[in-house]
CSV table of C-alpha atoms in Angstrom, one decimal:
chain,number,residue,atom,x,y,z
A,1,UNK,CA,-13.2,50.8,15.4
A,2,UNK,CA,-14.1,47.8,13.3
A,3,UNK,CA,-15.8,45.0,14.9
A,4,UNK,CA,-14.2,41.7,15.5
A,5,UNK,CA,-16.2,38.6,15.4
A,6,UNK,CA,-15.4,36.2,18.5
A,7,UNK,CA,-14.8,33.5,15.9
A,8,UNK,CA,-12.1,35.6,14.2
A,9,UNK,CA,-10.1,37.0,17.3
A,10,UNK,CA,-6.8,35.6,18.0
A,11,UNK,CA,-7.1,32.3,19.9
A,12,UNK,CA,-4.8,30.6,22.6
A,13,UNK,CA,-4.6,27.6,24.3
A,14,UNK,CA,-3.1,27.2,27.8
A,15,UNK,CA,-3.3,25.5,31.1
A,16,UNK,CA,-6.4,26.2,33.1
A,17,UNK,CA,-6.1,28.1,36.7
A,18,UNK,CA,-8.2,27.7,39.8
A,19,UNK,CA,-9.0,31.7,39.1
A,20,UNK,CA,-10.5,30.8,35.6
A,21,UNK,CA,-13.4,29.6,37.6
A,22,UNK,CA,-15.9,32.1,36.5
A,23,UNK,CA,-15.0,31.3,32.9
A,24,UNK,CA,-15.8,27.4,33.6
A,25,UNK,CA,-19.0,28.1,35.2
A,26,UNK,CA,-20.2,30.4,32.2
A,27,UNK,CA,-19.1,28.2,29.5
A,28,UNK,CA,-20.7,25.1,31.2
A,29,UNK,CA,-23.6,26.7,32.2
A,30,UNK,CA,-24.4,28.1,28.8
A,31,UNK,CA,-23.7,24.9,27.1
A,32,UNK,CA,-26.1,23.0,29.7
A,33,UNK,CA,-28.9,25.9,29.1
A,34,UNK,CA,-29.3,24.7,25.3
A,35,UNK,CA,-31.0,21.3,26.7
A,36,UNK,CA,-34.2,21.1,28.6
A,37,UNK,CA,-34.1,20.6,32.1
A,38,UNK,CA,-30.3,20.7,32.0
A,39,UNK,CA,-29.1,22.7,35.2
A,40,UNK,CA,-25.6,23.7,36.5
A,41,UNK,CA,-25.8,23.7,40.4
A,42,UNK,CA,-22.1,24.3,40.9
A,43,UNK,CA,-22.1,24.8,44.7
A,44,UNK,CA,-24.4,21.5,45.0
A,45,UNK,CA,-22.9,19.2,42.3
A,46,UNK,CA,-19.6,20.6,40.7
A,47,UNK,CA,-18.3,22.2,43.5
A,48,UNK,CA,-14.5,21.3,42.1
A,49,UNK,CA,-15.3,24.1,39.4
A,50,UNK,CA,-14.4,26.4,42.2
A,51,UNK,CA,-10.8,25.5,42.0
A,52,UNK,CA,-10.4,23.1,38.8
A,53,UNK,CA,-6.6,23.0,38.2
A,54,UNK,CA,-6.1,21.8,41.7
A,55,UNK,CA,-8.8,19.3,41.4
A,56,UNK,CA,-7.4,17.9,38.3
A,57,UNK,CA,-3.8,18.3,39.6
A,58,UNK,CA,-4.6,16.3,42.6
A,59,UNK,CA,-6.1,13.5,40.6
A,60,UNK,CA,-2.9,13.4,38.4
A,61,UNK,CA,-4.3,15.0,35.6
A,62,UNK,CA,-4.6,18.5,33.8
A,63,UNK,CA,-6.8,21.1,32.6
A,64,UNK,CA,-7.1,23.7,29.6
A,65,UNK,CA,-8.7,26.2,28.3
A,66,UNK,CA,-8.9,28.2,24.8
A,67,UNK,CA,-8.9,31.8,25.3
A,68,UNK,CA,-9.8,34.8,23.1
A,69,UNK,CA,-9.9,38.4,23.8
A,70,UNK,CA,-9.6,37.6,27.8
A,71,UNK,CA,-12.7,35.2,27.4
A,72,UNK,CA,-12.8,31.3,28.0
A,73,UNK,CA,-14.2,29.9,25.2
A,74,UNK,CA,-13.3,26.0,25.1
A,75,UNK,CA,-12.1,23.9,27.9
A,76,UNK,CA,-10.9,20.1,28.5
A,77,UNK,CA,-9.7,18.1,31.0
A,78,UNK,CA,-7.9,14.5,31.4
A,79,UNK,CA,-7.2,12.3,34.2
A,80,UNK,CA,-6.1,8.7,35.1
A,81,UNK,CA,-8.8,6.2,36.3
A,82,UNK,CA,-5.9,4.2,38.2
A,83,UNK,CA,-7.3,0.8,36.7
A,84,UNK,CA,-6.3,-0.7,33.2
A,85,UNK,CA,-3.9,2.4,32.5
A,86,UNK,CA,-7.3,4.2,31.3
A,87,UNK,CA,-7.5,7.9,31.3
A,88,UNK,CA,-11.0,9.9,31.2
A,89,UNK,CA,-11.4,12.7,29.2
A,90,UNK,CA,-13.6,15.5,31.3
A,91,UNK,CA,-15.2,18.8,31.0
A,92,UNK,CA,-15.0,19.0,27.2
A,93,UNK,CA,-16.8,22.3,26.3
A,94,UNK,CA,-16.5,24.6,23.7
A,95,UNK,CA,-18.7,28.0,23.2
A,96,UNK,CA,-21.3,28.0,20.4
A,97,UNK,CA,-19.3,30.8,18.4
A,98,UNK,CA,-16.4,28.3,18.0
A,99,UNK,CA,-18.1,25.2,16.9
A,100,UNK,CA,-17.1,24.0,13.5
A,101,UNK,CA,-14.0,26.0,13.6
A,102,UNK,CA,-11.7,22.8,14.8
A,103,UNK,CA,-11.3,24.4,18.3
A,104,UNK,CA,-12.9,21.2,19.6
A,105,UNK,CA,-10.7,18.5,17.5
A,106,UNK,CA,-7.7,20.9,18.9
A,107,UNK,CA,-8.5,20.6,22.4
A,108,UNK,CA,-9.6,16.9,22.6
A,109,UNK,CA,-6.4,16.1,20.4
A,110,UNK,CA,-4.2,17.8,23.1
A,111,UNK,CA,-5.8,16.2,25.9
A,112,UNK,CA,-5.6,12.7,24.2
A,113,UNK,CA,-1.9,13.3,23.4
A,114,UNK,CA,-1.3,14.3,27.1
A,115,UNK,CA,-2.8,11.0,28.5
A,116,UNK,CA,-1.1,8.7,25.6
A,117,UNK,CA,2.1,10.5,26.9
A,118,UNK,CA,1.6,9.5,30.4
A,119,UNK,CA,1.1,5.8,29.3
A,120,UNK,CA,-2.6,5.8,28.8
A,121,UNK,CA,-3.7,2.5,27.2
A,122,UNK,CA,-7.5,3.4,27.0
A,123,UNK,CA,-9.4,6.6,26.6
A,124,UNK,CA,-13.0,6.9,28.2
A,125,UNK,CA,-15.7,9.6,28.7
A,126,UNK,CA,-18.9,10.3,29.8
A,127,UNK,CA,-21.4,12.3,27.9
A,128,UNK,CA,-25.2,13.0,28.5
A,129,UNK,CA,-27.6,11.1,26.4
A,130,UNK,CA,-29.2,14.6,25.4
A,131,UNK,CA,-25.7,15.6,23.8
A,132,UNK,CA,-26.4,14.5,20.5
A,133,UNK,CA,-24.1,16.6,18.5
A,134,UNK,CA,-21.2,15.9,21.2
A,135,UNK,CA,-22.0,12.1,20.6
A,136,UNK,CA,-21.4,12.8,16.7
A,137,UNK,CA,-18.2,14.9,17.7
A,138,UNK,CA,-16.8,11.9,19.9
A,139,UNK,CA,-17.8,9.0,17.3
A,140,UNK,CA,-15.8,11.1,14.6
A,141,UNK,CA,-13.0,11.0,16.6
A,142,UNK,CA,-12.9,6.9,17.0
A,143,UNK,CA,-14.8,6.8,20.3
A,144,UNK,CA,-17.8,4.0,20.4
A,145,UNK,CA,-20.3,3.4,22.8
A,146,UNK,CA,-19.1,1.1,25.8
A,147,UNK,CA,-21.2,-0.7,28.5
A,148,UNK,CA,-24.2,0.5,30.5
A,149,UNK,CA,-25.9,3.8,30.7
A,150,UNK,CA,-25.0,5.8,34.0
A,151,UNK,CA,-27.9,7.2,35.8
A,152,UNK,CA,-26.7,10.2,37.9
A,153,UNK,CA,-28.9,11.1,40.9
A,154,UNK,CA,-28.6,14.9,40.0
A,155,UNK,CA,-30.8,17.8,39.7
A,156,UNK,CA,-30.9,17.6,36.1
A,157,UNK,CA,-32.0,13.9,35.9
A,158,UNK,CA,-29.0,13.0,34.0
A,159,UNK,CA,-28.4,9.8,32.0
A,160,UNK,CA,-25.0,9.4,30.4
A,161,UNK,CA,-23.4,7.2,27.8
A,162,UNK,CA,-19.9,6.0,28.2
A,163,UNK,CA,-17.5,6.1,25.2
A,164,UNK,CA,-14.2,4.6,24.9
A,165,UNK,CA,-11.2,3.7,22.4
A,166,UNK,CA,-8.1,2.2,22.8
A,167,UNK,CA,-5.4,5.1,23.1
A,168,UNK,CA,-2.0,3.4,22.2
A,169,UNK,CA,-0.5,0.7,19.7
A,170,UNK,CA,-2.7,-1.2,17.2
A,171,UNK,CA,-5.7,-2.7,18.9
A,172,UNK,CA,-8.5,-4.8,17.2
A,173,UNK,CA,-12.1,-5.1,19.1
A,174,UNK,CA,-15.2,-6.7,18.5
A,175,UNK,CA,-18.1,-4.2,18.7
A,176,UNK,CA,-21.4,-5.2,20.4
A,177,UNK,CA,-24.6,-3.7,19.3
A,178,UNK,CA,-24.4,-0.2,20.8
A,179,UNK,CA,-20.8,0.1,20.0
A,180,UNK,CA,-21.7,-1.0,16.3
A,181,UNK,CA,-24.4,1.7,16.1
A,182,UNK,CA,-22.1,4.4,17.4
A,183,UNK,CA,-19.4,3.5,14.8
A,184,UNK,CA,-21.7,3.6,11.9
A,185,UNK,CA,-21.0,7.3,10.7
A,186,UNK,CA,-16.8,7.0,11.1
A,187,UNK,CA,-17.3,3.6,9.5
A,188,UNK,CA,-19.0,4.8,6.3
A,189,UNK,CA,-16.6,7.6,6.2
A,190,UNK,CA,-13.8,4.9,5.8
A,191,UNK,CA,-16.0,3.2,3.3
A,192,UNK,CA,-16.1,6.0,1.2
A,193,UNK,CA,-12.5,6.7,1.3
A,194,UNK,CA,-11.5,3.2,0.3
A,195,UNK,CA,-13.9,2.9,-2.4
A,196,UNK,CA,-12.4,6.4,-3.8
A,197,UNK,CA,-9.1,4.9,-3.2
A,198,UNK,CA,-9.7,2.1,-5.7
A,199,UNK,CA,-10.7,-0.8,-3.2
A,200,UNK,CA,-13.0,-3.7,-4.5
A,201,UNK,CA,-15.8,-3.6,-2.3
A,202,UNK,CA,-18.9,-4.2,-4.2
A,203,UNK,CA,-19.4,-0.2,-4.9
A,204,UNK,CA,-18.3,2.2,-7.2
A,205,UNK,CA,-16.8,5.5,-6.7
A,206,UNK,CA,-17.7,8.0,-6.1
A,207,UNK,CA,-19.8,6.6,-3.1
A,208,UNK,CA,-22.6,8.4,-1.7
A,209,UNK,CA,-22.3,8.9,1.9
A,210,UNK,CA,-25.8,8.0,2.9
A,211,UNK,CA,-25.5,4.7,0.5
A,212,UNK,CA,-22.7,4.1,3.0
A,213,UNK,CA,-24.3,4.9,6.4
A,214,UNK,CA,-27.2,2.5,5.0
A,215,UNK,CA,-24.9,-0.2,4.5
A,216,UNK,CA,-23.5,0.3,8.0
A,217,UNK,CA,-26.7,0.5,9.7
A,218,UNK,CA,-27.4,-2.9,7.9
A,219,UNK,CA,-24.4,-4.4,9.5
A,220,UNK,CA,-25.5,-3.0,12.9
A,221,UNK,CA,-28.6,-4.4,13.1
A,222,UNK,CA,-27.2,-7.7,12.0
A,223,UNK,CA,-24.7,-7.5,15.0
A,224,UNK,CA,-27.8,-6.9,17.3
A,225,UNK,CA,-29.3,-10.0,16.2
A,226,UNK,CA,-26.0,-12.3,16.5
A,227,UNK,CA,-26.0,-13.0,12.7
A,228,UNK,CA,-22.6,-11.0,12.0
A,229,UNK,CA,-19.6,-10.0,14.2
A,230,UNK,CA,-18.0,-6.5,13.6
A,231,UNK,CA,-14.3,-6.4,14.5
A,232,UNK,CA,-12.8,-2.6,14.4
A,233,UNK,CA,-8.9,-1.6,14.5
A,234,UNK,CA,-7.5,1.4,15.9
A,235,UNK,CA,-3.8,2.7,15.7
A,236,UNK,CA,-2.7,5.1,17.9
A,237,UNK,CA,-6.0,6.2,19.0
A,238,UNK,CA,-7.5,6.4,15.5
A,239,UNK,CA,-10.0,4.0,13.9
A,240,UNK,CA,-7.9,2.2,11.2
A,241,UNK,CA,-10.0,-0.6,9.9
A,242,UNK,CA,-12.7,-3.0,10.2
A,243,UNK,CA,-13.5,-6.8,8.9
A,244,UNK,CA,-16.4,-8.8,9.2
A,245,UNK,CA,-17.8,-12.2,10.0
A,246,UNK,CA,-20.9,-13.4,8.5
A,247,UNK,CA,-22.4,-16.0,10.7
A,248,UNK,CA,-25.6,-16.3,8.6
A,249,UNK,CA,-24.9,-19.8,7.3
A,250,UNK,CA,-27.2,-22.3,6.5
A,251,UNK,CA,-28.2,-25.0,9.2
A,252,UNK,CA,-26.1,-27.5,7.1
A,253,UNK,CA,-23.1,-25.2,7.7
A,254,UNK,CA,-23.1,-24.0,11.5
A,255,UNK,CA,-19.1,-24.6,11.5
A,256,UNK,CA,-18.7,-22.3,8.6
A,257,UNK,CA,-18.2,-18.5,8.4
A,258,UNK,CA,-17.7,-15.8,5.7
A,259,UNK,CA,-14.7,-13.4,6.1
A,260,UNK,CA,-16.4,-10.1,4.6
A,261,UNK,CA,-15.1,-6.7,3.7
A,262,UNK,CA,-11.9,-6.2,5.0
A,263,UNK,CA,-11.4,-2.4,5.2
A,264,UNK,CA,-8.1,-0.4,5.9
A,265,UNK,CA,-8.4,3.2,5.9
A,266,UNK,CA,-5.5,4.3,3.1
A,267,UNK,CA,-3.7,6.4,6.0
A,268,UNK,CA,-3.1,3.4,7.7
A,269,UNK,CA,-2.0,0.8,4.9
A,270,UNK,CA,1.2,-1.3,5.0
A,271,UNK,CA,1.6,-0.8,8.9
A,272,UNK,CA,-0.1,-4.4,9.8
A,273,UNK,CA,-3.8,-3.3,10.4
A,274,UNK,CA,-5.0,-5.8,7.9
A,275,UNK,CA,-2.8,-8.9,9.1
A,276,UNK,CA,-4.1,-7.6,12.4
A,277,UNK,CA,-7.8,-7.9,11.3
A,278,UNK,CA,-7.8,-11.1,9.8
A,279,UNK,CA,-5.9,-12.9,12.4
A,280,UNK,CA,-8.2,-11.6,15.1
A,281,UNK,CA,-11.0,-12.4,12.9
A,282,UNK,CA,-9.7,-16.2,12.6
A,283,UNK,CA,-9.2,-16.3,16.4
A,284,UNK,CA,-13.1,-14.9,17.2
A,285,UNK,CA,-14.2,-17.5,14.6
A,286,UNK,CA,-12.8,-20.6,16.6
A,287,UNK,CA,-13.8,-18.9,20.0
A,288,UNK,CA,-17.4,-19.4,18.4
A,289,UNK,CA,-17.0,-22.9,17.4
A,290,UNK,CA,-16.3,-22.1,13.5
A,291,UNK,CA,-13.7,-24.4,11.7
A,292,UNK,CA,-13.8,-23.1,8.2
A,293,UNK,CA,-13.6,-19.5,7.2
A,294,UNK,CA,-14.3,-18.6,3.4
A,295,UNK,CA,-13.6,-14.8,1.5
A,296,UNK,CA,-13.4,-13.8,-1.7
A,297,UNK,CA,-11.5,-10.8,-3.5
A,298,UNK,CA,-10.2,-9.2,-6.5
A,299,UNK,CA,-7.3,-10.8,-8.2
A,300,UNK,CA,-4.2,-8.8,-7.9
A,301,UNK,CA,-5.1,-6.8,-5.0
A,302,UNK,CA,-2.8,-5.9,-2.4
A,303,UNK,CA,-5.3,-7.9,-0.3
A,304,UNK,CA,-4.6,-11.4,-2.1
A,305,UNK,CA,-0.9,-11.1,-0.8
A,306,UNK,CA,-1.9,-11.0,2.5
A,307,UNK,CA,-4.4,-13.9,2.5
A,308,UNK,CA,-1.6,-16.1,0.8
A,309,UNK,CA,0.8,-15.0,3.7
A,310,UNK,CA,-1.5,-15.9,6.2
A,311,UNK,CA,-2.2,-19.3,4.7
A,312,UNK,CA,-5.5,-19.0,3.0
A,313,UNK,CA,-5.7,-21.5,0.3
A,314,UNK,CA,-7.1,-20.3,-3.3
A,315,UNK,CA,-10.4,-22.8,-4.2
A,316,UNK,CA,-11.0,-21.0,-7.6
A,317,UNK,CA,-10.9,-17.8,-9.8
A,318,UNK,CA,-14.0,-16.5,-12.1
A,319,UNK,CA,-12.8,-14.4,-15.2
A,320,UNK,CA,-14.1,-11.0,-15.4
A,321,UNK,CA,-16.2,-11.4,-12.5
A,322,UNK,CA,-15.9,-7.7,-11.4
A,323,UNK,CA,-15.6,-4.4,-13.2
A,324,UNK,CA,-12.5,-2.4,-12.1
A,325,UNK,CA,-12.3,1.4,-11.8
A,326,UNK,CA,-11.2,2.0,-15.2
A,327,UNK,CA,-13.8,0.0,-16.8
A,328,UNK,CA,-12.1,-3.2,-17.5
A,329,UNK,CA,-13.1,-6.8,-16.3
A,330,UNK,CA,-11.1,-8.3,-13.4
A,331,UNK,CA,-11.0,-11.9,-12.0
A,332,UNK,CA,-12.2,-12.8,-8.8
A,333,UNK,CA,-10.5,-15.1,-6.2
A,334,UNK,CA,-11.8,-17.2,-3.7
A,335,UNK,CA,-10.2,-18.7,-0.7
A,336,UNK,CA,-10.7,-20.8,2.2
A,337,UNK,CA,-9.0,-21.7,5.6
A,338,UNK,CA,-9.6,-24.4,7.9
A,339,UNK,CA,-8.9,-23.4,11.6
């Protein structure tokens, strides 16, 4: 009989059951064993694994498993937190043989959809500070660092990061330094995509990912120093766009700020994302005492219509200021808005 790789066997996702306890324990224990001093003490610290379906059902949530050849190779759970209509993503694990196959995205997407259908306004999760691959995965899914590190009094001496994101509708939030740093990878991919789509953002296509990452690292550093404000938009749980407020104005212009790099992912164009970002930037500027905003953009871009619709005033035009993707020269427009 020809051997079949675990990664190529038929795979199904189903609700988890209490009798899956052995599979839960093996999957989680194996994942934890990949990290130093990370020990799974089931009966001492996570006895709910003995009856996990009942545990989550009692909390108003649910658990799912991915199974192939009778073996559990992935799992995820979710439950309501009881405040601010937030739901927690829990017990997210995928066996090493299935990593990179898309299974993790399928499991997490299913749990998110369940929480959204139940009315979740926000999704949160906790992940061990040692689980760096998991951090990258959650960040790719639009989660950002939120709040303080949690210290667990467990045998593994665990420290956990809290990640969160809006779950429903169109939401714009300002990111602090930790959140901005955790969003770098996702925002860099968005920048690369927008440049490839023809956006005029001081870069020529194709934009190298490492160049985009370096640009966002600089933004995060300025957020940490308090000289820049970063606003990010989510649409139905997906990161959809961003805009920045450059606060590093001269001492003679403390009342002013510059709106910089309005980004809207091509998947979310004409859905109100750009408008929401600009309006939130204006609100944030007022909140920190800035009464005059300026920005610039290429003449003829879709953003020009948005600026004018929101009451921005054209201050001038420089012909041949920017080189278009086709090599021709385009005009640059300069706008201001008194708040």
